[in-house]
XYZ file of C-alpha atoms in Angstrom:
310
model
C 8.643 -27.888 -3.398
C 7.385 -24.694 -4.967
C 4.410 -23.195 -3.131
C 2.277 -20.201 -3.892
C 0.219 -18.202 -1.426
C -2.562 -16.098 -2.899
C -3.538 -13.314 -0.524
C -6.761 -11.489 -1.395
C -6.504 -8.541 0.955
C -8.297 -5.250 1.387
C -5.722 -3.382 -0.713
C -4.035 -5.882 -3.005
C -4.193 -9.355 -4.442
C -0.706 -10.732 -3.908
C 0.687 -14.019 -5.160
C 3.920 -14.946 -3.390
C 5.835 -17.890 -4.846
C 8.373 -19.579 -2.593
C 10.643 -22.601 -2.681
C 9.965 -24.335 0.608
C 10.815 -27.532 2.438
C 10.058 -28.707 5.998
C 12.730 -27.487 8.389
C 14.034 -24.818 6.006
C 13.095 -21.175 5.657
C 10.879 -20.370 2.645
C 12.894 -18.723 -0.125
C 10.967 -16.142 -2.154
C 11.063 -16.970 -5.864
C 8.540 -14.573 -7.401
C 6.004 -11.943 -6.375
C 2.972 -10.828 -8.373
C 0.775 -7.974 -7.095
C -2.326 -6.210 -8.306
C -3.897 -3.276 -6.488
C -7.621 -3.902 -6.147
C -8.651 -1.935 -3.024
C -11.657 -4.115 -2.296
C -12.388 -2.121 0.837
C -13.174 0.854 -1.397
C -15.447 -1.145 -3.751
C -18.302 -1.642 -1.285
C -21.730 -0.220 -1.967
C -23.984 1.493 0.578
C -25.161 -1.894 1.888
C -21.631 -3.162 2.513
C -21.608 -5.476 -0.514
C -18.776 -5.719 -3.028
C -20.096 -4.178 -6.226
C -20.585 -6.173 -9.441
C -17.696 -4.241 -10.957
C -15.553 -5.111 -7.943
C -16.410 -8.816 -8.190
C -15.592 -8.799 -11.908
C -12.213 -7.172 -11.216
C -11.531 -9.681 -8.443
C -12.304 -12.631 -10.736
C -10.017 -11.271 -13.441
C -7.218 -10.651 -10.939
C -7.482 -14.098 -9.328
C -7.515 -15.745 -12.756
C -4.370 -13.835 -13.764
C -2.644 -14.836 -10.513
C -3.514 -18.481 -11.204
C -1.937 -18.228 -14.655
C 1.217 -16.709 -13.148
C 1.396 -19.520 -10.584
C 1.147 -22.099 -13.360
C 3.827 -20.349 -15.411
C 6.160 -20.324 -12.402
C 5.772 -24.054 -11.781
C 3.857 -23.803 -8.506
C 2.823 -27.227 -7.213
C 0.305 -26.058 -4.640
C -1.475 -22.702 -4.219
C -2.773 -21.660 -0.805
C -5.532 -19.109 -1.515
C -7.062 -17.024 1.264
C -9.045 -13.844 1.786
C -9.123 -11.419 4.695
C -11.367 -8.678 6.047
C -12.688 -7.093 2.828
C -14.365 -10.311 1.719
C -14.941 -11.606 5.243
C -17.069 -8.617 6.158
C -18.805 -7.988 2.835
C -22.552 -8.603 3.075
C -22.413 -10.644 -0.138
C -19.281 -12.619 0.774
C -20.813 -16.041 0.071
C -21.907 -14.955 -3.395
C -18.474 -13.471 -4.104
C -16.707 -16.667 -3.032
C -19.081 -18.786 -5.137
C -18.524 -16.711 -8.273
C -14.755 -16.683 -7.831
C -14.703 -20.470 -7.409
C -16.992 -21.089 -10.391
C -15.167 -18.776 -12.777
C -11.541 -19.341 -11.731
C -11.486 -22.716 -9.986
C -9.918 -21.060 -6.933
C -11.665 -21.751 -3.624
C -10.665 -18.890 -1.361
C -10.423 -19.710 2.340
C -11.725 -16.820 4.408
C -9.575 -16.275 7.481
C -11.090 -14.894 10.640
C -9.449 -11.849 12.177
C -8.105 -13.988 14.991
C -6.682 -16.464 12.469
C -4.883 -13.563 10.788
C -3.384 -12.500 14.102
C -2.297 -16.025 15.021
C -0.700 -16.818 11.664
C 1.110 -13.477 11.557
C 2.338 -14.106 15.093
C 3.673 -17.508 13.994
C 5.647 -15.828 11.208
C 7.110 -13.252 13.601
C 8.025 -15.925 16.140
C 9.831 -17.991 13.513
C 11.650 -14.904 12.239
C 12.905 -13.686 15.625
C 13.195 -17.082 17.326
C 12.790 -18.159 20.924
C 15.411 -15.733 22.213
C 13.007 -12.848 21.582
C 10.993 -13.973 24.618
C 7.452 -12.707 25.005
C 6.357 -11.080 21.743
C 3.774 -8.381 21.234
C 2.752 -8.217 17.579
C 0.994 -5.301 15.859
C -0.142 -5.574 12.238
C -2.010 -2.796 10.396
C -3.684 -4.068 7.249
C -6.014 -2.412 4.809
C -9.133 -3.543 6.630
C -8.108 -4.429 10.167
C -5.577 -4.148 12.972
C -4.297 -7.451 14.349
C -2.736 -7.761 17.801
C -1.175 -10.886 19.316
C 0.939 -11.666 22.379
C 2.696 -14.767 23.617
C 5.792 -16.735 24.537
C 5.280 -19.723 22.244
C 4.320 -20.125 18.582
C 0.643 -20.018 19.510
C -0.179 -16.650 21.109
C -1.770 -16.387 24.538
C -4.033 -13.601 23.275
C -5.074 -12.497 19.798
C -7.506 -9.869 18.561
C -8.613 -8.207 15.357
C -10.125 -4.721 15.236
C -11.767 -2.966 12.240
C -9.011 -0.344 12.154
C -7.322 -0.976 8.825
C -5.714 1.974 7.063
C -7.791 1.613 3.904
C -11.081 1.163 5.716
C -10.510 4.187 7.948
C -9.376 6.398 5.089
C -12.393 5.700 2.886
C -14.836 5.912 5.789
C -13.487 8.740 7.923
C -10.964 10.894 6.026
C -12.689 12.149 2.864
C -10.615 15.274 2.207
C -7.228 15.619 0.543
C -5.768 16.730 2.834
C -8.442 15.769 5.371
C -10.109 18.318 7.602
C -8.784 18.924 11.093
C -12.076 17.897 12.700
C -12.111 14.614 10.750
C -8.568 13.788 11.841
C -9.362 14.582 15.468
C -12.550 12.493 15.393
C -10.740 9.523 13.881
C -7.967 9.793 16.447
C -10.545 9.614 19.260
C -12.319 6.650 17.678
C -9.124 4.676 17.082
C -7.904 5.183 20.628
C -11.260 4.253 22.144
C -11.421 1.009 20.139
C -7.869 -0.062 20.975
C -8.284 0.839 24.653
C -11.109 -1.709 24.932
C -8.723 -4.643 24.356
C -5.489 -3.470 25.982
C -6.158 -5.258 29.266
C -6.649 -8.563 27.416
C -2.936 -8.420 26.635
C -1.321 -6.472 29.465
C -2.607 -8.958 32.039
C 0.055 -11.367 30.759
C 2.845 -8.956 31.669
C 5.183 -6.713 29.726
C 6.522 -8.078 26.419
C 10.228 -8.665 25.921
C 10.061 -7.633 22.279
C 7.525 -5.669 20.243
C 7.263 -6.139 16.496
C 5.297 -4.478 13.736
C 4.427 -6.040 10.409
C 2.665 -4.744 7.295
C 3.264 -2.115 4.661
C 2.046 0.673 6.952
C 4.683 0.018 9.599
C 7.401 -0.388 6.967
C 6.498 2.932 5.349
C 6.393 4.744 8.687
C 9.779 3.297 9.611
C 11.225 4.379 6.276
C 10.041 7.995 6.475
C 11.374 8.227 10.027
C 14.856 7.130 8.968
C 14.946 3.314 8.694
C 16.938 1.549 5.988
C 15.530 1.170 2.480
C 13.909 -2.100 1.407
C 16.697 -2.498 -1.174
C 19.175 -2.861 1.699
C 17.778 -6.347 2.323
C 15.635 -8.306 4.769
C 18.297 -8.718 7.433
C 18.926 -5.058 8.183
C 17.355 -4.156 11.518
C 14.618 -1.541 11.177
C 12.945 0.169 14.112
C 10.085 2.590 14.537
C 10.019 4.946 17.506
C 6.741 6.210 18.909
C 8.191 9.681 19.388
C 8.919 9.938 15.674
C 5.437 8.728 14.726
C 3.964 11.405 16.991
C 6.098 14.010 15.210
C 4.986 12.835 11.781
C 1.221 12.559 12.360
C 0.561 16.336 12.112
C 2.908 16.576 9.124
C 1.043 13.810 7.284
C -2.297 15.380 8.194
C -1.291 18.565 6.410
C -0.129 16.822 3.226
C -2.041 15.809 0.146
C -1.803 12.222 -1.061
C 0.493 13.387 -3.844
C 2.835 15.040 -1.365
C 2.937 11.899 0.797
C 3.778 9.816 -2.281
C 6.968 11.866 -2.644
C 8.199 10.680 0.776
C 10.846 7.934 0.842
C 9.368 4.443 0.692
C 5.758 5.597 0.194
C 4.017 4.265 -2.909
C 1.429 6.303 -4.763
C -1.190 3.616 -4.231
C -0.745 3.655 -0.443
C -0.078 7.350 0.127
C -3.692 8.282 0.821
C -3.901 5.638 3.571
C -0.707 6.588 5.358
C -2.242 9.136 7.730
C -4.891 6.713 8.996
C -2.224 4.041 9.413
C -0.042 6.475 11.355
C -2.937 7.326 13.682
C -3.456 3.616 14.397
C 0.264 2.996 14.910
C 0.600 5.984 17.243
C -2.435 4.957 19.286
C -1.423 1.305 19.585
C 2.148 2.106 20.602
C 0.970 4.685 23.125
C -1.799 2.615 24.717
C 0.421 -0.477 24.965
C 3.311 1.583 26.372
C 5.636 0.857 23.447
C 8.500 3.311 22.965
C 9.896 1.495 19.915
C 9.176 -1.612 17.896
C 11.141 -3.658 15.381
C 9.882 -4.204 11.861
C 9.397 -7.868 10.957
C 9.722 -8.687 7.241
C 7.555 -11.800 7.591
C 3.814 -11.504 8.113
C 0.558 -13.264 7.243
C 1.582 -14.807 3.922
C 4.686 -16.343 5.464
C 2.599 -17.580 8.385
C 0.263 -19.394 5.986
C 3.232 -21.006 4.237
C 4.875 -22.034 7.517
C 1.673 -23.620 8.775
C 1.374 -25.573 5.507
C 4.953 -26.787 5.834
C 4.312 -27.879 9.411
C 1.681 -30.312 8.118
C 3.813 -31.864 5.398
C 5.106 -35.388 6.128
C 8.770 -35.644 7.009
C 10.982 -36.544 4.002
């Protein structure tokens, strides 16, 4: 069957169309993205602005039309931290449903971590042993750890690259004091949850998902995305530590000229690098492997798990 997953995230609205069947891996058929940056459309009270809601409605409606054109039988629509934490989230969800017919399911941060962990587990398989998962989104950092498909521990922290950039790094390039203050804050927040995971023992394999980790891996020498999903890509902590001061001294335009860095994400890359560096350091990770599957694939896999056997 042809499924669509509509991901309303802090940075983008992404419709992923896949051909999927129980017991088989989902095969991507089409991808439709629109940069919305909801995390940057909040007013002083933490509400998504009227202009932001209008843009969201238009974008969701367009994604629904694309899904119909592509023959999607079932769309799985969900929203993450930008809508989850907006002070007017209920009103936003109501307006989207009334004007587009799409009822967005708001995932909790822990749900995000668990579904992303499921995707990573399915990708790497049982032989990977105990997995530690790190995922840096636009609005939050998800962490999960476990041996099975359901993690033993999962957490979500408000340390997304977009959120931190708009709230803590106003300059272009940002000021040295701002970078130092954000580094302290990020490390303090991650340190609060480290023991929740390390008490289970050292992981056998550490994986990173999300655009931030993929971009960091690319600028530190990993293979290009055009080389395919099955090329192994790693990110070393030592290389991230070398790149943080370089990124801090660059403008967004200069970062956009780096390999694998899109113009729309270039401003966020420094904040994402600070989170990646801190998480890898505090969890004692020397290197992690990039996982091409993440939250959207986890949502699809969970849906397939609940389909009746043919």
